Coordinates of C-alpha atoms in Angstrom, one line a residue:
Chain A
M147 CA 0.0 0.0 0.0
P148 CA 1.2 3.6 -0.6
F149 CA 1.8 5.7 2.5
I150 CA 2.7 9.1 3.8
E151 CA 5.4 9.5 6.4
V152 CA 4.7 11.7 9.4
N153 CA 7.0 12.0 12.4
G154 CA 8.6 8.7 11.4
K155 CA 5.3 6.9 11.3
Q156 CA 3.9 5.5 8.0
I157 CA 0.3 6.4 7.4
E158 CA -1.5 4.3 4.9
T159 CA -3.2 6.1 1.9
D160 CA -4.9 5.1 -1.3
E161 CA -3.3 5.5 -4.7
D162 CA -4.5 9.1 -4.8
G163 CA -3.1 10.0 -1.4
F164 CA -6.3 10.0 0.7
I165 CA -5.6 8.4 4.1
V166 CA -7.3 5.1 4.6
N167 CA -8.1 5.2 8.3
L168 CA -9.6 8.3 9.8
E169 CA -8.1 7.3 13.2
D170 CA -4.6 7.9 11.8
W171 CA -5.5 11.6 11.4
N172 CA -4.0 14.3 13.6
E173 CA -2.8 17.9 13.0
D174 CA 0.6 16.8 11.8
V175 CA -0.9 14.4 9.4
A176 CA -3.2 17.2 8.1
L177 CA -0.1 19.4 7.5
A178 CA 1.7 16.6 5.7
L179 CA -1.4 16.0 3.5
A180 CA -1.7 19.8 2.9
K181 CA 1.7 19.8 1.3
T182 CA 0.5 17.3 -1.2
E183 CA -2.4 19.6 -2.2
Q184 CA -0.4 22.8 -2.8
V185 CA -1.1 24.2 0.7
E186 CA 2.1 25.1 2.4
E187 CA 0.8 26.0 5.9
L188 CA -2.5 25.7 7.6
T189 CA -3.8 29.0 8.8
E190 CA -6.8 29.7 11.1
D191 CA -9.0 30.1 8.0
H192 CA -7.8 26.7 6.7
W193 CA -8.7 25.1 10.0
K194 CA -12.1 26.6 10.0
V195 CA -12.9 24.7 6.8
V196 CA -11.1 21.5 7.8
N197 CA -12.8 21.4 11.2
Y198 CA -16.2 21.9 9.7
L199 CA -15.6 19.1 7.2
K200 CA -14.5 16.8 10.0
D201 CA -17.4 17.6 12.2
Y202 CA -19.9 17.1 9.5
Y203 CA -18.3 13.8 8.5
K204 CA -18.4 12.6 12.1
E205 CA -22.2 13.3 12.2
Y206 CA -23.3 12.1 8.8
G207 CA -20.6 9.8 7.5
I208 CA -20.2 11.9 4.4
A209 CA -18.6 15.1 3.3
P210 CA -21.0 18.1 3.3
M211 CA -22.2 19.6 0.0
V212 CA -19.9 22.3 -1.3
R213 CA -22.7 24.9 -1.1
K214 CA -23.1 24.0 2.6
V215 CA -19.4 24.5 3.3
V216 CA -19.6 27.9 1.7
K217 CA -22.6 28.9 3.9
Q218 CA -21.4 27.5 7.1
T219 CA -17.8 28.8 7.0
G220 CA -18.7 32.2 5.5
F221 CA -16.1 31.8 2.8
S222 CA -17.1 32.3 -0.8
L223 CA -16.3 29.5 -3.2
K224 CA -13.6 31.7 -4.7
E225 CA -12.0 32.2 -1.2
I226 CA -12.2 28.4 -0.6
Y227 CA -10.3 27.8 -3.8
E228 CA -7.7 30.4 -2.7
L229 CA -7.3 28.5 0.5
F230 CA -7.3 25.1 -1.2
P231 CA -6.2 25.4 -4.8
T232 CA -7.2 21.8 -5.6
G233 CA -10.7 22.5 -4.5
P234 CA -13.0 21.7 -1.6
A235 CA -13.9 18.2 -2.6
K236 CA -10.4 17.0 -3.3
G237 CA -7.9 19.2 -1.4
A238 CA -9.9 20.2 1.6
C239 CA -11.4 16.8 2.2
K240 CA -8.1 15.1 1.8
I241 CA -6.5 17.4 4.4
A242 CA -9.4 16.8 6.8
G243 CA -8.8 13.1 6.5
L244 CA -12.0 12.3 4.7
P245 CA -12.1 9.6 2.1
K246 CA -12.2 10.4 -1.6
P247 CA -15.7 11.5 -2.7
T248 CA -17.7 8.7 -4.4
G249 CA -20.6 8.3 -6.8
C250 CA -21.4 10.6 -9.7
V251 CA -20.0 13.8 -8.2
Chain B
M40 CA 6.1 -1.4 -28.2
I41 CA 4.1 -1.7 -31.4
N42 CA 2.9 1.2 -33.5
G43 CA -0.8 1.7 -33.1
K44 CA -1.3 1.6 -36.9
D45 CA 0.4 -1.8 -37.2
L46 CA -1.2 -3.6 -34.2
K47 CA -3.0 -6.9 -34.8
P48 CA -5.3 -8.8 -32.5
Q49 CA -2.8 -11.6 -32.1
D50 CA -0.3 -9.1 -30.7
I51 CA -2.3 -9.0 -27.5
S52 CA -0.3 -11.8 -25.9
K53 CA 3.1 -10.4 -27.0
P54 CA 5.5 -10.4 -24.0
V55 CA 6.4 -6.7 -24.1
K56 CA 6.3 -4.2 -21.3
Q57 CA 3.6 -2.1 -22.9
L58 CA 1.8 -3.1 -26.1
T59 CA 1.3 0.3 -27.7
K60 CA 0.8 3.9 -26.9
I61 CA -1.3 6.8 -28.2
D62 CA 1.0 8.9 -30.3
K63 CA -1.4 11.0 -32.3
L64 CA -4.7 12.6 -31.5
M65 CA -7.5 14.1 -33.6
D66 CA -7.0 17.8 -34.3
L67 CA -9.3 20.1 -32.4
P68 CA -11.0 23.2 -33.9
A69 CA -10.1 26.8 -33.1
P70 CA -9.0 28.1 -30.7
Y71 CA -7.6 24.7 -29.6
D72 CA -5.8 24.2 -33.0
K73 CA -2.7 26.1 -31.8
P74 CA 0.2 24.5 -30.1
G75 CA 0.4 24.7 -26.3
M76 CA -3.4 24.9 -25.9
E77 CA -3.8 21.5 -24.2
P78 CA -1.8 19.5 -21.6
E79 CA 0.5 16.9 -23.1
L80 CA 0.0 13.1 -22.7
T81 CA 2.0 11.7 -19.8
E82 CA 3.7 8.3 -19.1
P83 CA 2.3 6.1 -16.3
K84 CA 4.3 6.2 -13.1
E85 CA 6.7 3.4 -12.7
E86 CA 5.2 2.2 -9.4
W87 CA 1.7 2.0 -11.0
A88 CA 3.0 0.0 -13.9
E89 CA 4.7 -2.5 -11.5
K90 CA 1.6 -3.0 -9.4
F91 CA -1.2 -2.8 -11.9
C92 CA -1.7 -3.7 -15.5
A93 CA -0.4 -0.7 -17.5
S94 CA 0.9 -3.0 -20.2
L95 CA -1.9 -2.3 -22.7
D96 CA -1.6 1.4 -23.6
G97 CA -0.2 2.7 -20.3
Y98 CA -3.5 3.6 -18.8
I99 CA -5.0 1.9 -15.8
G100 CA -8.8 1.5 -15.5
L101 CA -8.9 -1.6 -13.4
D102 CA -7.6 -0.1 -10.2
T103 CA -8.4 -3.2 -8.1
F104 CA -6.5 -5.6 -10.3
E105 CA -3.0 -6.2 -9.0
T106 CA -0.9 -8.1 -11.4
P107 CA -0.3 -11.7 -10.3
K108 CA 3.2 -12.5 -9.1
T109 CA 3.5 -16.3 -8.7
K110 CA 3.0 -19.0 -11.4
E111 CA 0.0 -20.3 -9.4
E112 CA -1.6 -16.9 -9.4
K113 CA -1.1 -16.5 -13.1
E114 CA -2.6 -19.9 -13.8
E115 CA -5.5 -19.2 -11.6
L116 CA -6.2 -16.0 -13.5
V117 CA -6.4 -17.8 -16.8
K118 CA -8.5 -20.6 -15.3
K119 CA -11.0 -18.2 -13.9
F120 CA -11.3 -16.3 -17.1
L121 CA -11.9 -19.5 -19.1
S122 CA -14.5 -20.5 -16.5
G123 CA -16.2 -17.1 -16.9
L124 CA -16.1 -17.5 -20.7
E125 CA -17.8 -20.8 -20.4
K126 CA -20.6 -19.2 -18.4
M127 CA -20.8 -16.4 -20.9
L128 CA -21.4 -18.8 -23.7
S129 CA -24.1 -20.9 -21.9
D130 CA -27.8 -20.3 -22.2
E131 CA -28.2 -21.5 -18.6
T132 CA -26.0 -18.9 -17.1
N133 CA -26.3 -15.9 -19.5
R134 CA -29.8 -16.2 -20.9
S135 CA -30.7 -12.5 -21.0
I136 CA -27.9 -11.6 -23.4
I137 CA -27.0 -14.9 -25.1
Q138 CA -28.7 -14.1 -28.4
P139 CA -27.2 -10.7 -29.3
L140 CA -23.9 -12.0 -27.9
M141 CA -23.7 -15.1 -30.1
L142 CA -24.9 -13.2 -33.2
S143 CA -22.2 -10.6 -32.6
L144 CA -19.5 -13.2 -32.0
D145 CA -20.5 -15.3 -35.1
Y146 CA -21.5 -12.9 -37.9
C147 CA -19.1 -10.0 -38.1
A148 CA -18.1 -9.5 -41.7
K149 CA -15.2 -7.1 -40.9
C150 CA -16.7 -4.4 -43.0
H151 CA -15.4 -1.8 -40.6
T152 CA -18.5 0.4 -40.9
C153 CA -18.4 0.5 -37.1
S154 CA -14.9 2.0 -36.9
E155 CA -16.1 5.2 -38.6
A156 CA -18.8 5.5 -35.9
C157 CA -16.5 5.2 -32.9
H158 CA -15.4 8.5 -31.2
I159 CA -12.4 6.8 -29.4
Y160 CA -11.1 5.3 -32.6
A161 CA -11.5 8.7 -34.3
A162 CA -9.9 10.6 -31.4
T163 CA -6.8 8.4 -31.6
D164 CA -6.4 9.1 -35.3
G165 CA -7.3 5.5 -36.1
N166 CA -5.1 3.5 -33.6
E167 CA -6.0 -0.1 -34.2
L168 CA -6.3 -0.9 -30.5
Y169 CA -9.4 1.2 -30.2
R170 CA -11.1 0.0 -33.4
P171 CA -14.5 -1.3 -32.1
I172 CA -13.9 -4.8 -33.6
F173 CA -10.3 -5.1 -32.3
R174 CA -11.4 -6.2 -28.8
S175 CA -14.3 -8.3 -30.3
D176 CA -11.9 -10.1 -32.6
I177 CA -9.6 -11.0 -29.7
L178 CA -12.5 -12.5 -27.8
R179 CA -13.7 -14.2 -30.9
R180 CA -10.3 -15.9 -31.4
I181 CA -10.1 -17.0 -27.8
V182 CA -13.6 -18.5 -27.9
K183 CA -12.8 -20.3 -31.2
K184 CA -9.6 -21.8 -29.7
Y185 CA -11.0 -23.0 -26.4
F186 CA -14.7 -23.6 -27.1
T187 CA -15.0 -25.0 -30.7
K188 CA -14.0 -28.3 -32.1
S189 CA -12.4 -26.7 -35.2
G190 CA -10.4 -24.3 -33.0
K191 CA -9.2 -27.1 -30.7
L192 CA -8.1 -29.2 -33.7
F193 CA -6.9 -26.7 -36.2
G194 CA -5.9 -23.7 -34.2
S195 CA -4.5 -20.8 -36.2
L196 CA -5.7 -22.3 -39.5
V197 CA -9.2 -21.4 -38.5
G198 CA -8.4 -18.1 -36.7
A199 CA -7.9 -19.7 -33.2
D200 CA -4.5 -18.2 -32.8
I201 CA -4.4 -16.3 -29.5
D202 CA -2.4 -17.7 -26.6
L203 CA -4.3 -17.2 -23.5
T204 CA -1.6 -16.1 -21.1
W205 CA -2.3 -14.2 -17.9
E206 CA -1.1 -11.1 -19.7
T207 CA -3.7 -11.6 -22.5
V208 CA -6.4 -11.8 -19.9
A209 CA -5.1 -8.7 -18.0
R210 CA -4.9 -6.6 -21.2
L211 CA -8.3 -7.8 -22.4
G212 CA -9.7 -6.7 -19.1
E213 CA -8.2 -3.2 -19.5
L214 CA -9.4 -3.1 -23.1
A215 CA -13.0 -3.6 -22.0
Y216 CA -12.6 -0.2 -20.3
R217 CA -11.5 1.6 -23.4
C218 CA -15.1 1.5 -24.7
N219 CA -17.9 3.8 -23.4
L220 CA -20.6 1.2 -24.2
C221 CA -22.3 4.0 -26.2
R222 CA -23.4 1.6 -28.9
R223 CA -23.0 4.1 -31.7
C224 CA -21.2 1.3 -33.5
A225 CA -24.1 -1.1 -33.0
Q226 CA -26.5 1.4 -34.4
T227 CA -24.4 1.7 -37.6
C228 CA -23.6 -2.0 -38.1
P229 CA -25.4 -3.3 -41.3
L230 CA -25.8 -6.7 -39.6
G231 CA -27.0 -5.3 -36.3
L232 CA -24.1 -6.6 -34.3
D233 CA -23.1 -5.0 -31.0
N234 CA -19.5 -4.6 -30.0
G235 CA -20.6 -2.8 -26.9
V236 CA -22.3 -6.0 -25.7
L237 CA -19.0 -7.9 -26.2
A238 CA -17.0 -5.2 -24.2
R239 CA -19.5 -5.4 -21.4
E240 CA -19.4 -9.2 -21.4
I241 CA -15.6 -9.0 -20.7
R242 CA -16.3 -6.6 -17.9
K243 CA -18.9 -9.1 -16.6
I244 CA -16.5 -12.0 -16.6
F245 CA -14.0 -9.9 -14.6
S246 CA -16.5 -8.8 -12.1
Q247 CA -18.8 -11.8 -11.7
E248 CA -16.2 -14.5 -12.1
M249 CA -12.9 -12.9 -11.0
G250 CA -14.1 -10.3 -8.5
I251 CA -12.3 -7.5 -10.4
A252 CA -14.1 -4.2 -11.2
P253 CA -13.0 -0.6 -10.9
K254 CA -13.3 0.6 -7.3
P255 CA -15.5 3.7 -8.1
L256 CA -18.0 1.5 -9.8
H257 CA -18.2 -1.5 -7.5
E258 CA -16.7 -1.1 -4.0
K259 CA -17.4 2.7 -3.8
G260 CA -20.4 2.4 -6.1
T261 CA -22.7 -0.5 -6.0
M262 CA -21.6 -1.9 -2.6
L263 CA -21.8 1.5 -0.9
Q264 CA -25.2 2.0 -2.5
L265 CA -26.5 -1.3 -1.2
K266 CA -25.1 -0.4 2.3
T267 CA -26.0 3.3 2.7
G268 CA -28.6 3.8 0.0
S269 CA -26.4 5.8 -2.3
S270 CA -23.1 5.5 -4.1
T271 CA -22.3 9.0 -2.8
G272 CA -22.5 7.5 0.7
I273 CA -25.5 9.8 1.5
T274 CA -27.3 8.1 4.4
K275 CA -30.9 8.8 5.3
P276 CA -30.0 11.4 8.0
A277 CA -27.6 13.1 5.6
F278 CA -30.3 13.1 2.9
L279 CA -32.8 14.8 5.2
D280 CA -30.2 17.3 6.2
I281 CA -29.5 18.1 2.5
I282 CA -33.2 18.5 1.6
E283 CA -33.7 20.9 4.5
F284 CA -30.7 22.9 3.2
L285 CA -32.1 22.9 -0.4
E286 CA -35.4 24.4 0.8
E287 CA -33.5 27.2 2.6
D288 CA -31.4 27.7 -0.5
I289 CA -34.6 28.0 -2.7
E290 CA -35.9 30.6 -0.4
E291 CA -32.7 32.6 -0.4
K292 CA -32.3 32.4 -4.2
T293 CA -35.9 33.0 -5.3
G294 CA -37.8 34.3 -2.3
W295 CA -40.2 31.4 -2.8
N296 CA -41.2 29.1 0.1
I297 CA -41.2 25.7 -1.5
K298 CA -41.4 22.4 0.4
I299 CA -39.8 19.4 -1.1
P300 CA -42.1 16.5 -0.5
I301 CA -40.4 13.4 1.1
D302 CA -42.2 10.0 1.5
K303 CA -45.5 11.6 0.8
K304 CA -48.3 9.1 0.9
G305 CA -50.7 9.2 -2.0
A306 CA -48.2 10.9 -4.4
D307 CA -48.7 10.0 -8.0
I308 CA -45.0 10.0 -8.9
L309 CA -41.8 9.0 -7.2
L310 CA -39.1 11.4 -8.6
T311 CA -35.6 9.9 -8.4
H312 CA -32.4 11.8 -8.9
N313 CA -28.9 10.6 -9.3
A314 CA -27.7 11.4 -5.8
G315 CA -24.5 12.9 -7.2
E316 CA -26.8 15.9 -8.0
F317 CA -27.3 16.6 -4.4
M318 CA -23.6 16.7 -3.7
A319 CA -22.2 18.3 -6.8
W320 CA -25.1 20.1 -8.6
P321 CA -27.8 20.9 -6.0
E322 CA -29.2 23.5 -8.3
N323 CA -30.6 20.6 -10.4
P324 CA -32.9 19.0 -7.8
I325 CA -33.7 22.5 -6.7
A326 CA -34.9 23.4 -10.2
F327 CA -37.0 20.2 -10.3
A328 CA -38.6 21.2 -7.0
I329 CA -39.4 24.7 -8.3
L330 CA -40.9 23.5 -11.6
F331 CA -42.9 20.6 -10.2
E332 CA -44.3 22.9 -7.5
K333 CA -45.2 25.6 -10.1
A334 CA -46.8 23.0 -12.4
G335 CA -48.8 21.4 -9.5
I336 CA -47.3 17.9 -9.9
N337 CA -48.3 15.5 -7.2
Y338 CA -44.9 13.9 -6.6
T339 CA -42.6 12.8 -3.8
L340 CA -38.9 12.0 -3.2
S341 CA -38.1 8.9 -1.1
S342 CA -35.9 8.8 2.0
D343 CA -36.1 4.9 1.9
L344 CA -32.8 3.0 1.4
I345 CA -32.0 3.2 -2.3
G346 CA -35.1 5.3 -2.9
Y347 CA -33.2 8.5 -3.1
D348 CA -30.5 7.5 -5.5
N349 CA -31.5 6.2 -9.0
V350 CA -28.0 5.2 -10.1
N351 CA -27.3 1.6 -11.0
Y352 CA -23.7 1.1 -11.9
G353 CA -24.3 -2.6 -12.3
I354 CA -25.5 -2.1 -15.9
W355 CA -21.9 -1.2 -16.8
Y356 CA -20.2 -4.3 -15.4
D357 CA -22.2 -6.8 -13.5
D358 CA -25.7 -8.3 -14.1
A359 CA -26.2 -9.6 -10.6
Q360 CA -25.4 -6.3 -9.0
A361 CA -27.6 -4.4 -11.5
K362 CA -30.5 -6.7 -10.6
K363 CA -30.1 -6.2 -6.8
V364 CA -30.2 -2.5 -7.1
A365 CA -33.1 -2.4 -9.6
M366 CA -35.2 -4.6 -7.4
Q367 CA -34.7 -2.5 -4.3
Q368 CA -35.6 0.6 -6.3
F369 CA -38.9 -0.9 -7.4
E370 CA -39.5 -2.0 -3.8
A371 CA -39.0 1.5 -2.5
A372 CA -41.6 2.8 -5.0
K373 CA -44.0 0.0 -4.0
R374 CA -43.8 0.9 -0.4
L375 CA -44.7 4.5 -1.1
G376 CA -47.7 3.3 -3.3
V377 CA -46.9 5.7 -6.2
N378 CA -48.2 5.0 -9.7
K379 CA -45.0 5.5 -11.4
I380 CA -41.3 6.3 -11.1
V381 CA -40.0 9.3 -13.0
I382 CA -36.3 9.4 -13.6
A383 CA -34.7 12.9 -13.5
E384 CA -31.5 14.0 -15.3
C385 CA -29.5 10.8 -15.2
G386 CA -28.9 8.9 -18.5
H387 CA -27.8 5.5 -17.3
A388 CA -30.6 5.5 -14.7
H389 CA -33.0 6.0 -17.5
K390 CA -31.8 2.9 -19.2
A391 CA -31.3 0.8 -16.1
A392 CA -34.7 1.4 -14.6
A393 CA -36.8 1.7 -17.7
V394 CA -35.2 -0.7 -20.1
S395 CA -32.8 -3.1 -18.3
A396 CA -34.9 -3.6 -15.2
D397 CA -38.0 -4.2 -17.3
R398 CA -36.5 -7.5 -18.3
M399 CA -35.3 -8.5 -14.9
T400 CA -38.5 -9.4 -13.1
T401 CA -42.2 -10.2 -13.6
S402 CA -44.9 -7.6 -13.8
D403 CA -46.0 -8.0 -10.1
N404 CA -42.8 -6.6 -8.9
K405 CA -42.7 -3.8 -11.3
I406 CA -43.8 -0.2 -11.3
P407 CA -44.0 1.8 -14.5
V408 CA -40.9 3.9 -15.1
E409 CA -40.8 7.0 -17.2
S410 CA -38.4 9.7 -18.3
F411 CA -38.9 13.3 -17.0
L412 CA -38.5 14.6 -20.5
P413 CA -41.9 13.9 -22.1
M414 CA -43.5 15.1 -18.9
L415 CA -41.6 18.3 -18.7
A416 CA -42.3 19.0 -22.4
E417 CA -46.1 18.5 -21.7
I418 CA -45.8 21.0 -18.7
I419 CA -44.2 23.6 -21.0
K420 CA -46.9 23.1 -23.7
S421 CA -49.7 23.4 -21.1
G422 CA -48.7 27.0 -20.4
K423 CA -48.7 26.4 -16.7
L424 CA -45.2 28.0 -16.4
K425 CA -44.9 31.7 -17.3
L426 CA -41.7 31.8 -19.4
D427 CA -39.6 34.7 -20.6
P428 CA -37.0 33.1 -23.0
S429 CA -35.1 36.4 -23.3
K430 CA -33.6 35.7 -19.9
N431 CA -31.6 32.9 -21.6
N432 CA -30.4 35.1 -24.4
F433 CA -27.0 33.5 -24.8
P434 CA -25.7 30.7 -27.0
V435 CA -26.8 27.2 -25.8
T436 CA -26.1 23.8 -27.2
L437 CA -27.5 20.4 -26.2
H438 CA -25.5 17.3 -25.5
D439 CA -27.7 14.2 -26.0
P440 CA -27.0 11.5 -23.4
C441 CA -26.6 8.2 -25.3
N442 CA -28.9 6.3 -22.9
V443 CA -31.7 8.8 -23.5
V444 CA -31.5 9.1 -27.3
R445 CA -29.9 6.0 -28.7
Q446 CA -30.9 3.5 -26.1
M447 CA -34.5 4.8 -25.5
G448 CA -35.4 6.9 -28.6
I449 CA -36.3 10.0 -26.6
V450 CA -35.2 12.8 -28.9
Q451 CA -37.9 15.5 -29.5
P452 CA -39.1 16.4 -25.9
Q453 CA -35.8 17.9 -24.8
R454 CA -35.7 19.9 -28.0
E455 CA -39.3 21.2 -27.5
I456 CA -38.2 22.3 -24.0
I457 CA -35.0 23.9 -24.9
K458 CA -36.4 25.8 -27.9
A459 CA -39.1 27.2 -25.7
V460 CA -36.6 28.7 -23.3
C461 CA -33.4 29.4 -25.3
P462 CA -33.6 31.8 -28.2
Q463 CA -30.0 31.1 -29.2
F464 CA -30.2 27.3 -29.2
R465 CA -28.0 25.6 -31.7
E466 CA -27.6 21.8 -32.3
M467 CA -24.4 19.9 -32.1
T468 CA -23.3 18.0 -35.2
P469 CA -24.4 15.2 -35.3
H470 CA -27.1 14.9 -32.6
G471 CA -30.1 13.0 -31.6
V472 CA -29.7 9.2 -32.0
D473 CA -26.5 9.9 -34.0
N474 CA -24.9 11.9 -31.1
Y475 CA -21.5 11.2 -29.8
C476 CA -20.9 10.0 -26.2
C477 CA -19.7 12.6 -23.8
G478 CA -16.7 10.3 -23.2
G479 CA -17.8 9.7 -19.6
G480 CA -20.2 6.9 -20.4
S481 CA -20.2 3.5 -18.7
G482 CA -18.4 4.7 -15.6
F483 CA -15.5 6.7 -17.2
A484 CA -16.8 10.0 -15.7
I485 CA -16.2 8.7 -12.2
M486 CA -13.1 6.6 -12.8
N487 CA -10.3 8.9 -11.7
S488 CA -7.8 6.5 -10.2
M489 CA -4.2 7.0 -11.2
N490 CA -4.0 8.1 -14.9
F491 CA -7.4 7.1 -16.1
G492 CA -8.7 10.7 -15.9
E493 CA -6.1 11.6 -18.6
F494 CA -7.5 8.9 -20.9
R495 CA -10.9 10.5 -20.4
N496 CA -9.9 14.1 -20.8
K497 CA -7.5 13.6 -23.7
V498 CA -9.1 10.8 -25.6
S499 CA -12.6 9.6 -24.8
T500 CA -14.1 13.1 -24.4
R501 CA -12.2 14.5 -27.3
M502 CA -15.0 14.2 -29.9
K503 CA -17.4 15.8 -27.5
F504 CA -15.0 18.7 -26.9
K505 CA -14.7 19.1 -30.7
Q506 CA -18.5 19.2 -31.0
I507 CA -18.8 21.8 -28.3
L508 CA -16.2 24.0 -29.9
D509 CA -17.8 23.6 -33.3
A510 CA -21.2 24.5 -31.9
F511 CA -19.8 27.8 -30.5
Q512 CA -17.5 28.8 -33.4
D513 CA -19.3 32.1 -33.9
T514 CA -18.7 33.3 -30.3
I515 CA -16.1 31.1 -28.7
E516 CA -13.3 33.6 -28.8
D517 CA -15.5 36.5 -27.4
S518 CA -15.2 35.8 -23.7
S519 CA -17.7 38.6 -22.9
I520 CA -20.5 36.3 -24.2
P521 CA -21.4 33.4 -21.8
K522 CA -22.1 30.1 -23.5
Y523 CA -23.9 27.1 -22.0
V524 CA -23.6 23.3 -22.8
C525 CA -26.8 21.7 -21.6
A526 CA -26.2 18.1 -20.5
P527 CA -29.3 16.5 -18.9
C528 CA -27.3 13.7 -17.3
S529 CA -25.2 13.6 -14.2
N530 CA -22.5 11.4 -15.8
C531 CA -22.3 13.5 -18.9
K532 CA -22.2 16.7 -16.8
G533 CA -19.2 15.3 -14.8
A534 CA -17.4 14.5 -18.1
I535 CA -18.1 17.9 -19.5
R536 CA -17.2 19.7 -16.3
D537 CA -13.8 18.0 -16.5
I538 CA -13.4 19.0 -20.2
L539 CA -14.1 22.6 -19.3
E540 CA -11.6 22.5 -16.4
F541 CA -8.9 20.5 -18.1
Y542 CA -8.8 22.7 -21.2
E543 CA -9.6 25.9 -19.1
V544 CA -12.5 26.6 -21.4
T545 CA -14.6 28.3 -18.7
A546 CA -11.7 30.4 -17.6
K547 CA -10.6 31.4 -21.0
F548 CA -13.7 31.5 -23.1
N549 CA -16.7 31.8 -20.7
V550 CA -18.2 28.4 -21.5
H551 CA -20.5 27.0 -18.8
Y552 CA -22.4 23.7 -18.4
G553 CA -25.4 22.4 -16.5
G554 CA -28.6 20.6 -16.8
L555 CA -31.9 21.3 -18.7
V556 CA -34.3 22.2 -15.8
E557 CA -31.9 25.0 -14.7
L558 CA -32.4 26.7 -18.0
V559 CA -36.2 26.4 -17.6
V560 CA -36.2 27.9 -14.1
N561 CA -33.9 30.7 -15.3
A562 CA -36.5 31.6 -17.9
L563 CA -39.4 31.8 -15.3
A564 CA -40.9 35.2 -15.8
D565 CA -41.5 36.0 -12.2
L566 CA -38.0 35.1 -11.1
E567 CA -36.2 38.3 -9.9
K568 CA -32.6 37.4 -9.9
P569 CA -31.1 35.0 -12.5
F570 CA -31.1 31.3 -11.3
L571 CA -27.9 30.6 -13.2
E572 CA -25.0 31.9 -11.1
F573 CA -22.7 32.8 -14.0
L574 CA -25.2 35.5 -15.0
H575 CA -24.8 37.2 -11.6
D576 CA -23.0 40.5 -12.0
D577 CA -20.9 40.1 -8.9
E578 CA -19.4 36.8 -10.2
A579 CA -18.9 37.9 -13.8

């Protein structure tokens, strides 16, 4: 299996770099994942989005709709793309430790 | 590596690292006819090629198929494939498809009429690997060698000349995912033979007999749908949360207080969406809710397991999975007591529920299934909606989803609708039943593992991209004029979204995409602010 190395520990990922087990996630892992998605550091604004994604996923077992992320975090879609250049569904979800989106999305 | 123009079916078992590669692509119209306008093709990563089968053309569609290492594993692979072939050829185990299958295997006259019809063959400038009968001919030679008396006795003298090594099996599995199953070739065949059926039979052997299918279709598709109710992973609580959010969104966007009916007893219609719409294109189910409310339609959505997602990926790769999903969808409708199911903007769900599922069970278990298109055309004709087409006064073209036109013959209703609301509508060439696939058909739109997205964006969607550019030649280079590709199908929308991103068509030339109902809502006379967001001044 592919993996990402964080603090000397190997964290299992899929072929596209999404972590396989949510339990492996912590802030250091998030930062390491961020670097794979063109995000060099995680600011307060990044964390606002990442934490919202994580909380929603914990409650519903799925990532929230992009429109909902926009509304709940108060960032416009443009601002979200500025924070996460690879987009909310790929970049932000990956950094939050969520699995890759599935279905016809 | 063999040049694509010189490739022969027998080469499939050649022990080379990679059989062939795409070295030339079909030219694109202006402004994409200049060098540097599109990203170049790339080589597969070495670590992928070691682990998976990249030995066909360098692309990997079967992301769950790790190449066998030991002699035993390799033999087992061939054995299972042969056992699957035996079942494919038996009336007992493949009754629903055996007749068109055997006709297609036995009667091809190699006239190559089908080659001219294939968008992938055209996109690769006539690379033999993608000729519609190339794959069929390999399968035909294998069947001849292992399942006919003459083939067993005389081998290559009667065309039974392919060695069934593990590599042949692996490459054939990949090759089954270089066809969109759009069946444009079948429509053009003078003998009525169907190369799409043969490609799908290979996918079936891999899934049903060998347990190998692309992860986005099976593990993260069908299996997730059977578990949570949707291939998106939307559970019932998530679904209810989303609907509540959509209602708020309608009010904010339009000022209208519209309730989206869920599990409504006594409803005439169960409306089913591809659940991907809720996640990626919520304006589509919102537009349906607005139009059905305004037209006074007695309908409901279902929050029942599988009642809120009309997808059925099984029709792309596995009969047993297709049947499981279809039966549960019928049951969800039965429990609600509706008179019929109406399928919203999802092409493969149209075919799966209205055509394929119709042959899977007896009438007692069934509920009539219809497309939303004739119904929406009737609503427009009835005059119940007050429309102002001048609100859509920009160039619009229509992509025809193959499953709606070619597989079901629904061609005129969508044109009546779009002509009623879009004064600058123009057809693609060709269109209707002669349309070209978006390039995302049969699962390609959601197969993004490793480098498969590149095959889609550069090759399988290329003809559609050409058609879009051709349709907008008059205005393409004027980025002050917005242009809209209407694609009433989630899968097609996904493929077209990726084209517009990959080639930066939206950013450079102001080309947008979306469904059909959004255009109708945008034309509602009493709507104050445009429904289509690209028309908002603040985002222009």
